[in-house]
Amino acid sequence: MSHVPGLIQSIERSSAVLRLLAAGRLRVKEIADALDLPKSTAHSILRTLEHIGFVEQDTQSARYRLGRGLLELGDGGLDLNELRGRALNWADALAARSGEEVRIGALRDDRVVVVHHVFRPDDSMQSLDTGRLLPPHATALGHVLLAYNAPAVEVAVRAGLEAYTRRTLTSPRDLARALGETRNRGWSLSVEEWEAGRGGIAAPVRSFGGLVVGAIGISGPVERLCDTRRQARPALVDHVTATARAVTRDLSGPRA
Amino acid sequence: MTERYVLAIDQGTTSTRCILFDRRATVVAVARGEHPQSYPRPGWVEHDAARIWRDVQRLIPRALREAGIGLSQVAAIGIANQRETVVLWDRASGTPVAPAIVWQDTRTASMLDSLDGELIRARTGLPPATYFSATKVKWLLDRSPDLRARAERGEVLFGTMDSWLIWNLTGGRHLTDVTNAGRTMLMDLTTLSWDPELLDMFGIPPAMLPEIRSSSEIYGEAFPGVPIAAAIGDQQAALFGQTCFAPGDAKCTYGTGGFLLMNTGPTPVRSNHGLITTVGYRIGAGEVAYALEGSIAIAGSLVQWVRDGLGLIGTASEIETLAGTVSDNGGCYIVPAFSGLFAPYWESEARGVIVGLTSYITKGHLARAVLEATGWQTRDVVDAMNADSGLALTALNVDGGMTADNLLMQTVADFLDVPVVRPMVAETVSVGAAYAAGLAVGYWSDLRDLRQNRHSAGRWKPAMDASRRASEYANWKRAVESAVFFSRRP
């Protein structure tokens, strides 16, 4: 295979492997032969592509094929029901440990869609929120999702940052500052930006290569989530970020 | 004071798990080991019981390490186990004399015709089937006169997985609990003791049997100061773990199939609809809670078929995404009678059908019909239970992998016209065993104490118009008739 100086050879080779697999299912040896590569090189490329979900190996025939991750490129990312299925047990544990209600959100059509909702474990009457749309600029889940998605911030700003309370971030500069802070510490805190007296803490859920595919967080009365200086309680932040990491590990691992 | 915990051993069909729970029934540590399935001939399914015991010995310390605690902090151990699986072992050496015959094994099918079905049903509440333990024990003894002679002398012992683990953990106590004994097809459901007539019918010597105890009492010590204090069949453990303590309380576990159990109170309810009458649990010397059990043959496995057989979806979760592309089934119904229809139809020859196809139907409608099939099968079993028990289900407690499917849970609530509730403790089988063990040693004080641990993680409210529910159910019934009709050759 010819190589143009200044371009990254391994990306060229990986693309060639993907083109081959788009035409049919192949063994390592067949791929190495087709591209005139050492078998060990072909194998390393395939293992890397498998790790990021772009190829899969059939366990019975040992042949490689294009993976789910590649198919998801075209339809806007991870299937949200898959996200819920993967996160279910972790989300329950977060609700049990924090004592607060848990939501998982993802960006769809410029809004935060609630993918999953776990009740607060206190047996009060609560209703499932799954499928509800929330404003990204006024919620902790939304802050996380915007912090890692610059185009979505532009869309949100262009649509107008509607005020829900007097603490809602309505100026693009304030929002940008909050998002920067969220990126720096790896989690978000939103206090009374959406509803008076209530707040949220959220952290990013990532897929292959660190891509943020969702946010998981807790919400509740400000006095339970924050100390007297309206700072997030560290124990709750630990619960949220540890849960987000656990879901991330699950999503970046092999697909069941 | 150092915190104490309860250890649950969930000895399942494909894996064994040791889970530590704290007082609030929160999972503190999980250690899991899979064991191989052996299929030596068509219809045969075997496990290596010695391997399973080695797994338990390995997993207990691993769970303790993960939690960072010592044995002295374990208040009690409870076992929940795969039911009906048969282990025969040598009393002197403690080694199994044959591979364990797993509940799924059908090698004894030819025995069924010669059995007195009426007697079995009347005494045990069970229909004669290869599923239960008795025919499997008979098969092993019939094959070897030597084995039978040793069994008669009490040198070879029989037990289900609970007995096998209790024997090993206590260093030689031969016990079982009522829920497991009740699944052997050898226990009298009202006296809760081995039935001499049935033992005679199957030619099983009483000397090889374990003593029948309650599900929650101290059976012995597994380690110095650590009592083993519960044994309970896995589906009953889920009923107990879901805190279904009152008559009419029911749970459904959705996996490849579904298991629906309803607590029917202190007297056994005989079914006129082909449901199984079984022991739900017994706590120490307390009253027995009986249960009706109905199973849904095909639930998650229909979704797997759509994924692997039809290739319409890439992962099981995507069935919900696909079903979400349409707002109704478009008049299409799927009856997944892949290997016959279970309760309340009992048409073993029926095969699946898809009805109501028009050019309007898309794969989205098919996906919806797939989820609805699980909903209607649940409704069929619940209707049969309500009719048999004279109780009316007021809410359905659910667990299992398919509870992640939001649309399915809403569909079940709509079809049953009762709320569907998912508990915060997803490990209902293990937590059931932990609860039973914890009660026996006073770790928890009573059933009310356990109820306080119960919190719902989600609740789906019925939102379907009554007339639409009725007409859709009528359509489902006609679809089932089509499946039966198609299988009846002229």
mmCIF file of N, CA and C in Angstrom, chain B residues 120-236:
data_model
loop_
_atom_site.group_PDB
_atom_site.id
_atom_site.type_symbol
_atom_site.label_atom_id
_atom_site.label_comp_id
_atom_site.label_asym_id
_atom_site.label_seq_id
_atom_site.Cartn_x
_atom_site.Cartn_y
_atom_site.Cartn_z
ATOM 1 N N ILE B 120 -50.119 -37.826 41.699
ATOM 2 C CA ILE B 120 -49.030 -36.853 41.794
ATOM 3 C C ILE B 120 -49.586 -35.447 41.961
ATOM 4 N N ARG B 121 -50.569 -35.119 41.139
ATOM 5 C CA ARG B 121 -51.171 -33.788 41.198
ATOM 6 C C ARG B 121 -51.814 -33.533 42.572
ATOM 7 N N ALA B 122 -52.544 -34.543 43.047
ATOM 8 C CA ALA B 122 -53.263 -34.376 44.311
ATOM 9 C C ALA B 122 -52.290 -34.198 45.478
ATOM 10 N N ARG B 123 -51.227 -34.991 45.494
ATOM 11 C CA ARG B 123 -50.308 -34.940 46.643
ATOM 12 C C ARG B 123 -49.333 -33.766 46.572
ATOM 13 N N THR B 124 -48.815 -33.487 45.368
ATOM 14 C CA THR B 124 -47.689 -32.548 45.280
ATOM 15 C C THR B 124 -48.053 -31.187 44.691
ATOM 16 N N GLY B 125 -49.230 -31.099 44.027
ATOM 17 C CA GLY B 125 -49.589 -29.843 43.376
ATOM 18 C C GLY B 125 -48.902 -29.660 42.033
ATOM 19 N N LEU B 126 -48.124 -30.664 41.622
ATOM 20 C CA LEU B 126 -47.352 -30.543 40.390
ATOM 21 C C LEU B 126 -47.908 -31.469 39.312
ATOM 22 N N PRO B 127 -47.841 -31.060 38.047
ATOM 23 C CA PRO B 127 -48.186 -31.979 36.971
ATOM 24 C C PRO B 127 -46.994 -32.910 36.737
ATOM 25 N N PRO B 128 -47.224 -34.172 36.351
ATOM 26 C CA PRO B 128 -46.083 -35.053 36.086
ATOM 27 C C PRO B 128 -45.255 -34.467 34.942
ATOM 28 N N ALA B 129 -43.972 -34.258 35.186
ATOM 29 C CA ALA B 129 -43.104 -33.677 34.156
ATOM 30 C C ALA B 129 -41.659 -34.066 34.449
ATOM 31 N N THR B 130 -40.849 -34.051 33.408
ATOM 32 C CA THR B 130 -39.435 -34.408 33.560
ATOM 33 C C THR B 130 -38.683 -33.362 34.388
ATOM 34 N N TYR B 131 -39.225 -32.135 34.352
ATOM 35 C CA TYR B 131 -38.715 -30.974 35.053
ATOM 36 C C TYR B 131 -38.371 -31.261 36.520
ATOM 37 N N PHE B 132 -39.261 -31.960 37.231
ATOM 38 C CA PHE B 132 -39.098 -32.160 38.679
ATOM 39 C C PHE B 132 -38.125 -33.312 38.959
ATOM 40 N N SER B 133 -37.694 -33.453 40.224
ATOM 41 C CA SER B 133 -36.552 -34.311 40.539
ATOM 42 C C SER B 133 -36.825 -35.817 40.462
ATOM 43 N N ALA B 134 -38.056 -36.240 40.809
ATOM 44 C CA ALA B 134 -38.293 -37.659 41.103
ATOM 45 C C ALA B 134 -37.865 -38.603 39.976
ATOM 46 N N THR B 135 -38.265 -38.280 38.723
ATOM 47 C CA THR B 135 -37.951 -39.215 37.641
ATOM 48 C C THR B 135 -36.437 -39.303 37.421
ATOM 49 N N LYS B 136 -35.740 -38.240 37.730
ATOM 50 C CA LYS B 136 -34.290 -38.217 37.526
ATOM 51 C C LYS B 136 -33.581 -39.116 38.543
ATOM 52 N N VAL B 137 -34.058 -39.070 39.789
ATOM 53 C CA VAL B 137 -33.480 -39.948 40.815
ATOM 54 C C VAL B 137 -33.743 -41.397 40.431
ATOM 55 N N LYS B 138 -34.990 -41.661 40.017
ATOM 56 C CA LYS B 138 -35.364 -43.025 39.617
ATOM 57 C C LYS B 138 -34.466 -43.500 38.479
ATOM 58 N N TRP B 139 -34.233 -42.632 37.512
ATOM 59 C CA TRP B 139 -33.414 -42.993 36.347
ATOM 60 C C TRP B 139 -32.015 -43.425 36.791
ATOM 61 N N LEU B 140 -31.429 -42.680 37.712
ATOM 62 C CA LEU B 140 -30.070 -43.001 38.177
ATOM 63 C C LEU B 140 -30.055 -44.331 38.927
ATOM 64 N N LEU B 141 -31.071 -44.546 39.777
ATOM 65 C CA LEU B 141 -31.090 -45.772 40.582
ATOM 66 C C LEU B 141 -31.404 -46.997 39.719
ATOM 67 N N ASP B 142 -32.289 -46.786 38.713
ATOM 68 C CA ASP B 142 -32.661 -47.906 37.839
ATOM 69 C C ASP B 142 -31.467 -48.442 37.058
ATOM 70 N N ARG B 143 -30.527 -47.539 36.794
ATOM 71 C CA ARG B 143 -29.402 -47.935 35.955
ATOM 72 C C ARG B 143 -28.394 -48.811 36.680
ATOM 73 N N SER B 144 -28.379 -48.740 37.999
ATOM 74 C CA SER B 144 -27.337 -49.448 38.728
ATOM 75 C C SER B 144 -27.893 -50.115 39.991
ATOM 76 N N PRO B 145 -28.021 -51.434 39.972
ATOM 77 C CA PRO B 145 -28.511 -52.161 41.157
ATOM 78 C C PRO B 145 -27.605 -51.901 42.364
ATOM 79 N N ASP B 146 -26.325 -51.730 42.101
ATOM 80 C CA ASP B 146 -25.385 -51.474 43.188
ATOM 81 C C ASP B 146 -25.698 -50.136 43.863
ATOM 82 N N LEU B 147 -25.954 -49.117 43.023
ATOM 83 C CA LEU B 147 -26.272 -47.791 43.535
ATOM 84 C C LEU B 147 -27.550 -47.853 44.370
ATOM 85 N N ARG B 148 -28.544 -48.583 43.849
ATOM 86 C CA ARG B 148 -29.817 -48.706 44.569
ATOM 87 C C ARG B 148 -29.596 -49.360 45.935
ATOM 88 N N ALA B 149 -28.769 -50.419 45.952
ATOM 89 C CA ALA B 149 -28.510 -51.118 47.214
ATOM 90 C C ALA B 149 -27.848 -50.169 48.216
ATOM 91 N N ARG B 150 -26.902 -49.378 47.709
ATOM 92 C CA ARG B 150 -26.217 -48.436 48.612
ATOM 93 C C ARG B 150 -27.168 -47.331 49.076
ATOM 94 N N ALA B 151 -28.070 -46.918 48.181
ATOM 95 C CA ALA B 151 -29.055 -45.902 48.556
ATOM 96 C C ALA B 151 -29.982 -46.445 49.640
ATOM 97 N N GLU B 152 -30.345 -47.726 49.520
ATOM 98 C CA GLU B 152 -31.238 -48.330 50.513
ATOM 99 C C GLU B 152 -30.565 -48.408 51.878
ATOM 100 N N ARG B 153 -29.253 -48.559 51.874
ATOM 101 C CA ARG B 153 -28.514 -48.608 53.145
ATOM 102 C C ARG B 153 -28.154 -47.205 53.643
ATOM 103 N N GLY B 154 -28.580 -46.186 52.883
ATOM 104 C CA GLY B 154 -28.273 -44.803 53.297
ATOM 105 C C GLY B 154 -26.827 -44.424 53.058
ATOM 106 N N GLU B 155 -26.132 -45.160 52.203
ATOM 107 C CA GLU B 155 -24.728 -44.842 51.918
ATOM 108 C C GLU B 155 -24.599 -43.848 50.767
ATOM 109 N N VAL B 156 -25.659 -43.807 49.936
ATOM 110 C CA VAL B 156 -25.700 -42.812 48.862
ATOM 111 C C VAL B 156 -26.882 -41.891 49.147
ATOM 112 N N LEU B 157 -26.629 -40.592 49.093
ATOM 113 C CA LEU B 157 -27.659 -39.621 49.449
ATOM 114 C C LEU B 157 -28.151 -38.853 48.230
ATOM 115 N N PHE B 158 -29.427 -38.424 48.290
ATOM 116 C CA PHE B 158 -29.989 -37.569 47.247
ATOM 117 C C PHE B 158 -30.283 -36.188 47.832
ATOM 118 N N GLY B 159 -30.032 -35.162 47.016
ATOM 119 C CA GLY B 159 -30.441 -33.826 47.417
ATOM 120 C C GLY B 159 -30.500 -32.917 46.212
ATOM 121 N N THR B 160 -31.253 -31.806 46.338
ATOM 122 C CA THR B 160 -31.174 -30.744 45.339
ATOM 123 C C THR B 160 -29.956 -29.878 45.707
ATOM 124 N N MET B 161 -29.668 -28.853 44.918
ATOM 125 C CA MET B 161 -28.440 -28.079 45.115
ATOM 126 C C MET B 161 -28.320 -27.485 46.520
ATOM 127 N N ASP B 162 -29.448 -27.093 47.115
ATOM 128 C CA ASP B 162 -29.414 -26.543 48.473
ATOM 129 C C ASP B 162 -28.850 -27.578 49.440
ATOM 130 N N SER B 163 -29.370 -28.833 49.314
ATOM 131 C CA SER B 163 -28.914 -29.906 50.206
ATOM 132 C C SER B 163 -27.431 -30.185 50.026
ATOM 133 N N TRP B 164 -27.027 -30.231 48.753
ATOM 134 C CA TRP B 164 -25.620 -30.499 48.441
ATOM 135 C C TRP B 164 -24.715 -29.442 49.074
ATOM 136 N N LEU B 165 -25.107 -28.186 49.006
ATOM 137 C CA LEU B 165 -24.277 -27.120 49.581
ATOM 138 C C LEU B 165 -24.345 -27.129 51.111
ATOM 139 N N ILE B 166 -25.537 -27.376 51.672
ATOM 140 C CA ILE B 166 -25.656 -27.425 53.142
ATOM 141 C C ILE B 166 -24.799 -28.574 53.686
ATOM 142 N N TRP B 167 -24.874 -29.732 53.023
ATOM 143 C CA TRP B 167 -24.069 -30.892 53.424
ATOM 144 C C TRP B 167 -22.588 -30.508 53.482
ATOM 145 N N ASN B 168 -22.121 -29.856 52.461
ATOM 146 C CA ASN B 168 -20.708 -29.496 52.398
ATOM 147 C C ASN B 168 -20.353 -28.368 53.369
ATOM 148 N N LEU B 169 -21.236 -27.368 53.456
ATOM 149 C CA LEU B 169 -20.929 -26.219 54.318
ATOM 150 C C LEU B 169 -20.958 -26.587 55.801
ATOM 151 N N THR B 170 -21.854 -27.527 56.179
ATOM 152 C CA THR B 170 -21.980 -27.865 57.602
ATOM 153 C C THR B 170 -21.150 -29.097 57.958
ATOM 154 N N GLY B 171 -20.498 -29.667 56.989
ATOM 155 C CA GLY B 171 -19.713 -30.861 57.271
ATOM 156 C C GLY B 171 -20.574 -32.074 57.563
ATOM 157 N N GLY B 172 -21.662 -32.240 56.784
ATOM 158 C CA GLY B 172 -22.377 -33.508 56.831
ATOM 159 C C GLY B 172 -23.784 -33.497 57.393
ATOM 160 N N ARG B 173 -24.484 -32.350 57.355
ATOM 161 C CA ARG B 173 -25.912 -32.365 57.721
ATOM 162 C C ARG B 173 -26.737 -32.501 56.451
ATOM 163 N N HIS B 174 -27.703 -33.432 56.505
ATOM 164 C CA HIS B 174 -28.478 -33.722 55.301
ATOM 165 C C HIS B 174 -29.882 -33.143 55.424
ATOM 166 N N LEU B 175 -30.035 -31.917 54.902
ATOM 167 C CA LEU B 175 -31.274 -31.163 55.075
ATOM 168 C C LEU B 175 -31.701 -30.530 53.756
ATOM 169 N N THR B 176 -32.985 -30.185 53.671
ATOM 170 C CA THR B 176 -33.468 -29.357 52.572
ATOM 171 C C THR B 176 -34.571 -28.475 53.134
ATOM 172 N N ASP B 177 -35.055 -27.528 52.321
ATOM 173 C CA ASP B 177 -36.154 -26.698 52.816
ATOM 174 C C ASP B 177 -37.432 -27.053 52.075
ATOM 175 N N VAL B 178 -38.556 -26.567 52.573
ATOM 176 C CA VAL B 178 -39.864 -26.923 52.007
ATOM 177 C C VAL B 178 -40.008 -26.516 50.544
ATOM 178 N N THR B 179 -39.428 -25.379 50.153
ATOM 179 C CA THR B 179 -39.637 -24.939 48.767
ATOM 180 C C THR B 179 -38.903 -25.869 47.810
ATOM 181 N N ASN B 180 -37.720 -26.322 48.203
ATOM 182 C CA ASN B 180 -36.971 -27.232 47.344
ATOM 183 C C ASN B 180 -37.561 -28.645 47.377
ATOM 184 N N ALA B 181 -37.921 -29.115 48.575
ATOM 185 C CA ALA B 181 -38.515 -30.454 48.691
ATOM 186 C C ALA B 181 -39.803 -30.512 47.873
ATOM 187 N N GLY B 182 -40.535 -29.381 47.854
ATOM 188 C CA GLY B 182 -41.803 -29.319 47.145
ATOM 189 C C GLY B 182 -41.656 -29.456 45.638
ATOM 190 N N ARG B 183 -40.444 -29.309 45.120
ATOM 191 C CA ARG B 183 -40.229 -29.411 43.680
ATOM 192 C C ARG B 183 -39.679 -30.766 43.266
ATOM 193 N N THR B 184 -39.605 -31.710 44.215
ATOM 194 C CA THR B 184 -39.077 -33.032 43.858
ATOM 195 C C THR B 184 -40.160 -33.929 43.272
ATOM 196 N N MET B 185 -41.444 -33.578 43.485
ATOM 197 C CA MET B 185 -42.575 -34.437 43.118
ATOM 198 C C MET B 185 -42.687 -35.600 44.112
ATOM 199 N N LEU B 186 -42.100 -35.443 45.296
ATOM 200 C CA LEU B 186 -42.115 -36.500 46.313
ATOM 201 C C LEU B 186 -42.687 -36.000 47.637
ATOM 202 N N MET B 187 -42.983 -34.690 47.737
ATOM 203 C CA MET B 187 -43.428 -34.134 49.012
ATOM 204 C C MET B 187 -44.927 -33.893 49.009
ATOM 205 N N ASP B 188 -45.568 -34.287 50.099
ATOM 206 C CA ASP B 188 -46.982 -34.002 50.286
ATOM 207 C C ASP B 188 -47.117 -32.516 50.619
ATOM 208 N N LEU B 189 -47.907 -31.824 49.800
ATOM 209 C CA LEU B 189 -47.982 -30.369 49.884
ATOM 210 C C LEU B 189 -48.659 -29.902 51.174
ATOM 211 N N THR B 190 -49.506 -30.746 51.765
ATOM 212 C CA THR B 190 -50.201 -30.300 52.984
ATOM 213 C C THR B 190 -49.465 -30.722 54.251
ATOM 214 N N THR B 191 -48.883 -31.929 54.280
ATOM 215 C CA THR B 191 -48.155 -32.346 55.492
ATOM 216 C C THR B 191 -46.711 -31.866 55.467
ATOM 217 N N LEU B 192 -46.221 -31.458 54.297
ATOM 218 C CA LEU B 192 -44.843 -30.991 54.119
ATOM 219 C C LEU B 192 -43.833 -32.071 54.512
ATOM 220 N N SER B 193 -44.201 -33.338 54.264
ATOM 221 C CA SER B 193 -43.247 -34.415 54.530
ATOM 222 C C SER B 193 -43.185 -35.329 53.304
ATOM 223 N N TRP B 194 -42.162 -36.171 53.239
ATOM 224 C CA TRP B 194 -42.021 -37.086 52.115
ATOM 225 C C TRP B 194 -43.224 -38.016 52.084
ATOM 226 N N ASP B 195 -43.762 -38.280 50.917
ATOM 227 C CA ASP B 195 -44.965 -39.088 50.770
ATOM 228 C C ASP B 195 -44.576 -40.545 50.487
ATOM 229 N N PRO B 196 -44.891 -41.467 51.425
ATOM 230 C CA PRO B 196 -44.452 -42.864 51.257
ATOM 231 C C PRO B 196 -44.957 -43.491 49.954
ATOM 232 N N GLU B 197 -46.194 -43.155 49.576
ATOM 233 C CA GLU B 197 -46.760 -43.757 48.376
ATOM 234 C C GLU B 197 -45.993 -43.323 47.117
ATOM 235 N N LEU B 198 -45.639 -42.032 47.076
ATOM 236 C CA LEU B 198 -44.893 -41.530 45.915
ATOM 237 C C LEU B 198 -43.468 -42.092 45.905
ATOM 238 N N LEU B 199 -42.850 -42.183 47.084
ATOM 239 C CA LEU B 199 -41.501 -42.758 47.162
ATOM 240 C C LEU B 199 -41.538 -44.191 46.623
ATOM 241 N N ASP B 200 -42.613 -44.886 46.976
ATOM 242 C CA ASP B 200 -42.804 -46.256 46.524
ATOM 243 C C ASP B 200 -42.985 -46.303 45.007
ATOM 244 N N MET B 201 -43.813 -45.373 44.483
ATOM 245 C CA MET B 201 -44.088 -45.337 43.042
ATOM 246 C C MET B 201 -42.790 -45.138 42.246
ATOM 247 N N PHE B 202 -41.910 -44.284 42.775
ATOM 248 C CA PHE B 202 -40.658 -44.006 42.059
ATOM 249 C C PHE B 202 -39.516 -44.926 42.495
ATOM 250 N N GLY B 203 -39.785 -45.769 43.487
ATOM 251 C CA GLY B 203 -38.739 -46.668 43.957
ATOM 252 C C GLY B 203 -37.555 -45.930 44.555
ATOM 253 N N ILE B 204 -37.852 -44.893 45.340
ATOM 254 C CA ILE B 204 -36.781 -44.101 45.948
ATOM 255 C C ILE B 204 -36.703 -44.415 47.443
ATOM 256 N N PRO B 205 -35.570 -44.954 47.917
ATOM 257 C CA PRO B 205 -35.454 -45.350 49.320
ATOM 258 C C PRO B 205 -35.420 -44.132 50.250
ATOM 259 N N PRO B 206 -36.242 -44.131 51.311
ATOM 260 C CA PRO B 206 -36.283 -43.002 52.245
ATOM 261 C C PRO B 206 -34.925 -42.718 52.886
ATOM 262 N N ALA B 207 -34.092 -43.729 52.986
ATOM 263 C CA ALA B 207 -32.806 -43.546 53.674
ATOM 264 C C ALA B 207 -31.899 -42.538 52.974
ATOM 265 N N MET B 208 -32.146 -42.272 51.702
ATOM 266 C CA MET B 208 -31.257 -41.357 50.974
ATOM 267 C C MET B 208 -31.742 -39.904 50.999
ATOM 268 N N LEU B 209 -32.918 -39.671 51.621
ATOM 269 C CA LEU B 209 -33.531 -38.346 51.528
ATOM 270 C C LEU B 209 -33.067 -37.399 52.627
ATOM 271 N N PRO B 210 -33.021 -36.096 52.325
ATOM 272 C CA PRO B 210 -32.723 -35.118 53.368
ATOM 273 C C PRO B 210 -33.943 -34.879 54.256
ATOM 274 N N GLU B 211 -33.709 -34.363 55.429
ATOM 275 C CA GLU B 211 -34.793 -33.968 56.325
ATOM 276 C C GLU B 211 -35.363 -32.633 55.834
ATOM 277 N N ILE B 212 -36.700 -32.515 55.829
ATOM 278 C CA ILE B 212 -37.320 -31.280 55.337
ATOM 279 C C ILE B 212 -37.455 -30.268 56.477
ATOM 280 N N ARG B 213 -36.867 -29.085 56.280
ATOM 281 C CA ARG B 213 -36.922 -28.026 57.286
ATOM 282 C C ARG B 213 -37.620 -26.794 56.700
ATOM 283 N N SER B 214 -37.759 -25.762 57.491
ATOM 284 C CA SER B 214 -38.321 -24.512 56.985
ATOM 285 C C SER B 214 -37.271 -23.812 56.123
ATOM 286 N N SER B 215 -37.656 -22.710 55.467
ATOM 287 C CA SER B 215 -36.717 -21.990 54.598
ATOM 288 C C SER B 215 -35.801 -21.085 55.400
ATOM 289 N N SER B 216 -36.152 -20.833 56.649
ATOM 290 C CA SER B 216 -35.419 -19.841 57.436
ATOM 291 C C SER B 216 -35.250 -20.331 58.869
ATOM 292 N N GLU B 217 -34.147 -20.979 59.155
ATOM 293 C CA GLU B 217 -33.802 -21.411 60.506
ATOM 294 C C GLU B 217 -32.318 -21.760 60.480
ATOM 295 N N ILE B 218 -31.716 -21.919 61.654
ATOM 296 C CA ILE B 218 -30.286 -22.249 61.669
ATOM 297 C C ILE B 218 -30.126 -23.745 61.400
ATOM 298 N N TYR B 219 -29.494 -24.060 60.257
ATOM 299 C CA TYR B 219 -29.287 -25.464 59.884
ATOM 300 C C TYR B 219 -27.989 -26.009 60.476
ATOM 301 N N GLY B 220 -27.064 -25.120 60.781
ATOM 302 C CA GLY B 220 -25.757 -25.546 61.281
ATOM 303 C C GLY B 220 -24.785 -24.402 61.081
ATOM 304 N N GLU B 221 -23.510 -24.665 61.354
ATOM 305 C CA GLU B 221 -22.492 -23.625 61.173
ATOM 306 C C GLU B 221 -21.676 -23.905 59.924
ATOM 307 N N ALA B 222 -21.507 -22.875 59.096
ATOM 308 C CA ALA B 222 -20.677 -23.020 57.906
ATOM 309 C C ALA B 222 -19.215 -22.755 58.259
ATOM 310 N N PHE B 223 -19.005 -21.802 59.146
ATOM 311 C CA PHE B 223 -17.681 -21.471 59.679
ATOM 312 C C PHE B 223 -17.908 -21.215 61.167
ATOM 313 N N PRO B 224 -16.852 -21.275 61.971
ATOM 314 C CA PRO B 224 -17.069 -21.045 63.396
ATOM 315 C C PRO B 224 -17.789 -19.716 63.634
ATOM 316 N N GLY B 225 -18.962 -19.797 64.257
ATOM 317 C CA GLY B 225 -19.723 -18.593 64.571
ATOM 318 C C GLY B 225 -20.546 -18.041 63.420
ATOM 319 N N VAL B 226 -20.484 -18.677 62.255
ATOM 320 C CA VAL B 226 -21.268 -18.195 61.108
ATOM 321 C C VAL B 226 -22.318 -19.237 60.728
ATOM 322 N N PRO B 227 -23.578 -19.014 61.135
ATOM 323 C CA PRO B 227 -24.604 -20.008 60.836
ATOM 324 C C PRO B 227 -25.066 -19.955 59.386
ATOM 325 N N ILE B 228 -25.425 -21.129 58.878
ATOM 326 C CA ILE B 228 -26.119 -21.171 57.607
ATOM 327 C C ILE B 228 -27.591 -21.264 57.953
ATOM 328 N N ALA B 229 -28.357 -20.258 57.517
ATOM 329 C CA ALA B 229 -29.664 -20.055 58.141
ATOM 330 C C ALA B 229 -30.815 -19.913 57.141
ATOM 331 N N ALA B 230 -30.572 -20.204 55.860
ATOM 332 C CA ALA B 230 -31.682 -20.169 54.916
ATOM 333 C C ALA B 230 -31.355 -20.996 53.684
ATOM 334 N N ALA B 231 -32.404 -21.630 53.137
ATOM 335 C CA ALA B 231 -32.314 -22.259 51.820
ATOM 336 C C ALA B 231 -33.687 -22.071 51.194
ATOM 337 N N ILE B 232 -33.699 -21.689 49.923
ATOM 338 C CA ILE B 232 -34.981 -21.388 49.287
ATOM 339 C C ILE B 232 -34.777 -21.435 47.769
ATOM 340 N N GLY B 233 -35.712 -22.073 47.066
ATOM 341 C CA GLY B 233 -35.618 -22.169 45.613
ATOM 342 C C GLY B 233 -35.577 -20.789 44.981
ATOM 343 N N ASP B 234 -34.903 -20.641 43.842
ATOM 344 C CA ASP B 234 -34.624 -19.292 43.334
ATOM 345 C C ASP B 234 -35.876 -18.456 43.042
ATOM 346 N N GLN B 235 -36.907 -19.059 42.438
ATOM 347 C CA GLN B 235 -38.100 -18.258 42.129
ATOM 348 C C GLN B 235 -38.848 -17.855 43.393
ATOM 349 N N GLN B 236 -38.880 -18.774 44.375
ATOM 350 C CA GLN B 236 -39.492 -18.429 45.666
ATOM 351 C C GLN B 236 -38.664 -17.358 46.370
#
